[in-house]
Amino acid sequence: MDLTARYRKALRQADFGRLDAAEATLREVLAAGPGATTRVRALVVLGDLLCGTGRVAEALPLLEEALAGPVEDDLLDVELDRARALLAHHG
């Protein structure tokens, strides 16, 4: 399964309330290595999930990493805005 498919699987798991499974799948995506767009999305979604479950200290480095890289894809605007909002609220 490619990274994009794994990322989409994690979103479905989260939508169905399977947060532990979503977290595990997102961590698989991140462990698989680069894939700039999908990696940034996975970082933000995992960061958001961790914030939502009270694990802010784990989430902040992920959100910071998502914002740190040079992003050349304007399709990530929503995700990057979410990362900024979460950092502003919890950072």
mmCIF file of C-alpha atoms in Angstrom:
data_model
loop_
_atom_site.group_PDB
_atom_site.id
_atom_site.type_symbol
_atom_site.label_atom_id
_atom_site.label_comp_id
_atom_site.label_asym_id
_atom_site.label_seq_id
_atom_site.Cartn_x
_atom_site.Cartn_y
_atom_site.Cartn_z
ATOM 1 C CA MET A 1 0.000 0.000 0.000
ATOM 2 C CA ASP A 2 1.487 3.351 -0.968
ATOM 3 C CA LEU A 3 1.792 6.290 1.422
ATOM 4 C CA THR A 4 -1.235 8.139 0.097
ATOM 5 C CA ALA A 5 -3.416 5.058 0.487
ATOM 6 C CA ARG A 6 -2.139 4.528 4.042
ATOM 7 C CA TYR A 7 -2.842 8.172 4.838
ATOM 8 C CA ARG A 8 -6.411 7.835 3.533
ATOM 9 C CA LYS A 9 -6.824 4.643 5.561
ATOM 10 C CA ALA A 10 -5.828 6.576 8.699
ATOM 11 C CA LEU A 11 -8.410 9.260 7.933
ATOM 12 C CA ARG A 12 -11.127 6.621 7.599
ATOM 13 C CA GLN A 13 -10.049 5.010 10.853
ATOM 14 C CA ALA A 14 -10.237 8.364 12.622
ATOM 15 C CA ASP A 15 -13.632 9.114 11.080
ATOM 16 C CA PHE A 16 -14.937 5.865 12.542
ATOM 17 C CA GLY A 17 -13.513 6.660 15.980
ATOM 18 C CA ARG A 18 -10.714 4.131 15.767
ATOM 19 C CA LEU A 19 -8.164 6.627 17.055
ATOM 20 C CA ASP A 20 -5.565 4.078 18.175
ATOM 21 C CA ALA A 21 -5.616 2.462 14.740
ATOM 22 C CA ALA A 22 -5.463 5.866 13.035
ATOM 23 C CA GLU A 23 -2.473 6.842 15.156
ATOM 24 C CA ALA A 24 -0.676 3.597 14.314
ATOM 25 C CA THR A 25 -1.344 4.007 10.598
ATOM 26 C CA LEU A 26 -0.164 7.628 10.614
ATOM 27 C CA ARG A 27 3.017 6.575 12.399
ATOM 28 C CA GLU A 28 3.552 3.938 9.665
ATOM 29 C CA VAL A 29 3.225 6.670 7.042
ATOM 30 C CA LEU A 30 5.773 8.818 8.849
ATOM 31 C CA ALA A 31 8.176 5.909 9.349
ATOM 32 C CA ALA A 32 8.053 5.085 5.640
ATOM 33 C CA GLY A 33 10.151 8.144 4.921
ATOM 34 C CA PRO A 34 9.790 11.158 2.704
ATOM 35 C CA GLY A 35 6.879 11.905 0.491
ATOM 36 C CA ALA A 36 6.641 15.606 1.148
ATOM 37 C CA THR A 37 2.941 16.306 0.687
ATOM 38 C CA THR A 38 1.682 13.133 2.344
ATOM 39 C CA ARG A 39 4.226 13.477 5.153
ATOM 40 C CA VAL A 40 3.105 17.018 5.989
ATOM 41 C CA ARG A 41 -0.525 15.939 5.958
ATOM 42 C CA ALA A 42 0.222 12.958 8.210
ATOM 43 C CA LEU A 43 2.194 15.149 10.626
ATOM 44 C CA VAL A 44 -0.682 17.613 10.951
ATOM 45 C CA VAL A 45 -3.403 14.975 11.278
ATOM 46 C CA LEU A 46 -1.400 13.040 13.873
ATOM 47 C CA GLY A 47 -0.638 16.265 15.720
ATOM 48 C CA ASP A 48 -4.312 17.184 15.702
ATOM 49 C CA LEU A 49 -5.290 13.707 16.908
ATOM 50 C CA LEU A 50 -2.745 13.851 19.740
ATOM 51 C CA CYS A 51 -3.926 17.324 20.785
ATOM 52 C CA GLY A 52 -7.488 16.055 20.783
ATOM 53 C CA THR A 53 -6.582 13.209 23.103
ATOM 54 C CA GLY A 54 -4.671 15.418 25.524
ATOM 55 C CA ARG A 55 -1.174 14.459 24.370
ATOM 56 C CA VAL A 56 -0.122 17.979 23.462
ATOM 57 C CA ALA A 57 3.551 17.492 24.377
ATOM 58 C CA GLU A 58 3.791 14.717 21.761
ATOM 59 C CA ALA A 59 1.891 16.757 19.192
ATOM 60 C CA LEU A 60 3.881 19.991 19.253
ATOM 61 C CA PRO A 61 7.098 18.638 17.660
ATOM 62 C CA LEU A 62 5.067 17.035 14.868
ATOM 63 C CA LEU A 63 3.251 20.281 14.125
ATOM 64 C CA GLU A 64 6.515 22.218 14.220
ATOM 65 C CA GLU A 65 8.076 19.737 11.791
ATOM 66 C CA ALA A 66 5.139 20.132 9.423
ATOM 67 C CA LEU A 67 5.679 23.886 9.368
ATOM 68 C CA ALA A 68 9.494 23.755 9.234
ATOM 69 C CA GLY A 69 9.992 22.216 5.829
ATOM 70 C CA PRO A 70 9.946 24.048 2.548
ATOM 71 C CA VAL A 71 6.475 23.374 1.217
ATOM 72 C CA GLU A 72 5.915 24.057 -2.439
ATOM 73 C CA ASP A 73 2.418 22.622 -2.634
ATOM 74 C CA ASP A 74 -0.380 25.151 -2.231
ATOM 75 C CA LEU A 75 -2.727 22.215 -1.677
ATOM 76 C CA LEU A 76 -1.341 22.065 1.861
ATOM 77 C CA ASP A 77 -2.629 25.501 2.853
ATOM 78 C CA VAL A 78 -5.482 24.055 4.933
ATOM 79 C CA GLU A 79 -3.220 21.603 6.752
ATOM 80 C CA LEU A 80 -0.567 24.236 7.457
ATOM 81 C CA ASP A 81 -3.201 26.668 8.703
ATOM 82 C CA ARG A 82 -4.463 23.948 11.052
ATOM 83 C CA ALA A 83 -0.922 23.307 12.325
ATOM 84 C CA ARG A 84 -0.441 27.034 12.975
ATOM 85 C CA ALA A 85 -3.776 27.237 14.810
ATOM 86 C CA LEU A 86 -2.963 24.236 17.001
ATOM 87 C CA LEU A 87 0.467 25.628 17.844
ATOM 88 C CA ALA A 88 -1.009 29.024 18.652
ATOM 89 C CA HIS A 89 -3.572 27.436 20.929
ATOM 90 C CA HIS A 90 -1.331 24.872 22.637
ATOM 91 C CA GLY A 91 2.174 26.240 22.124
#
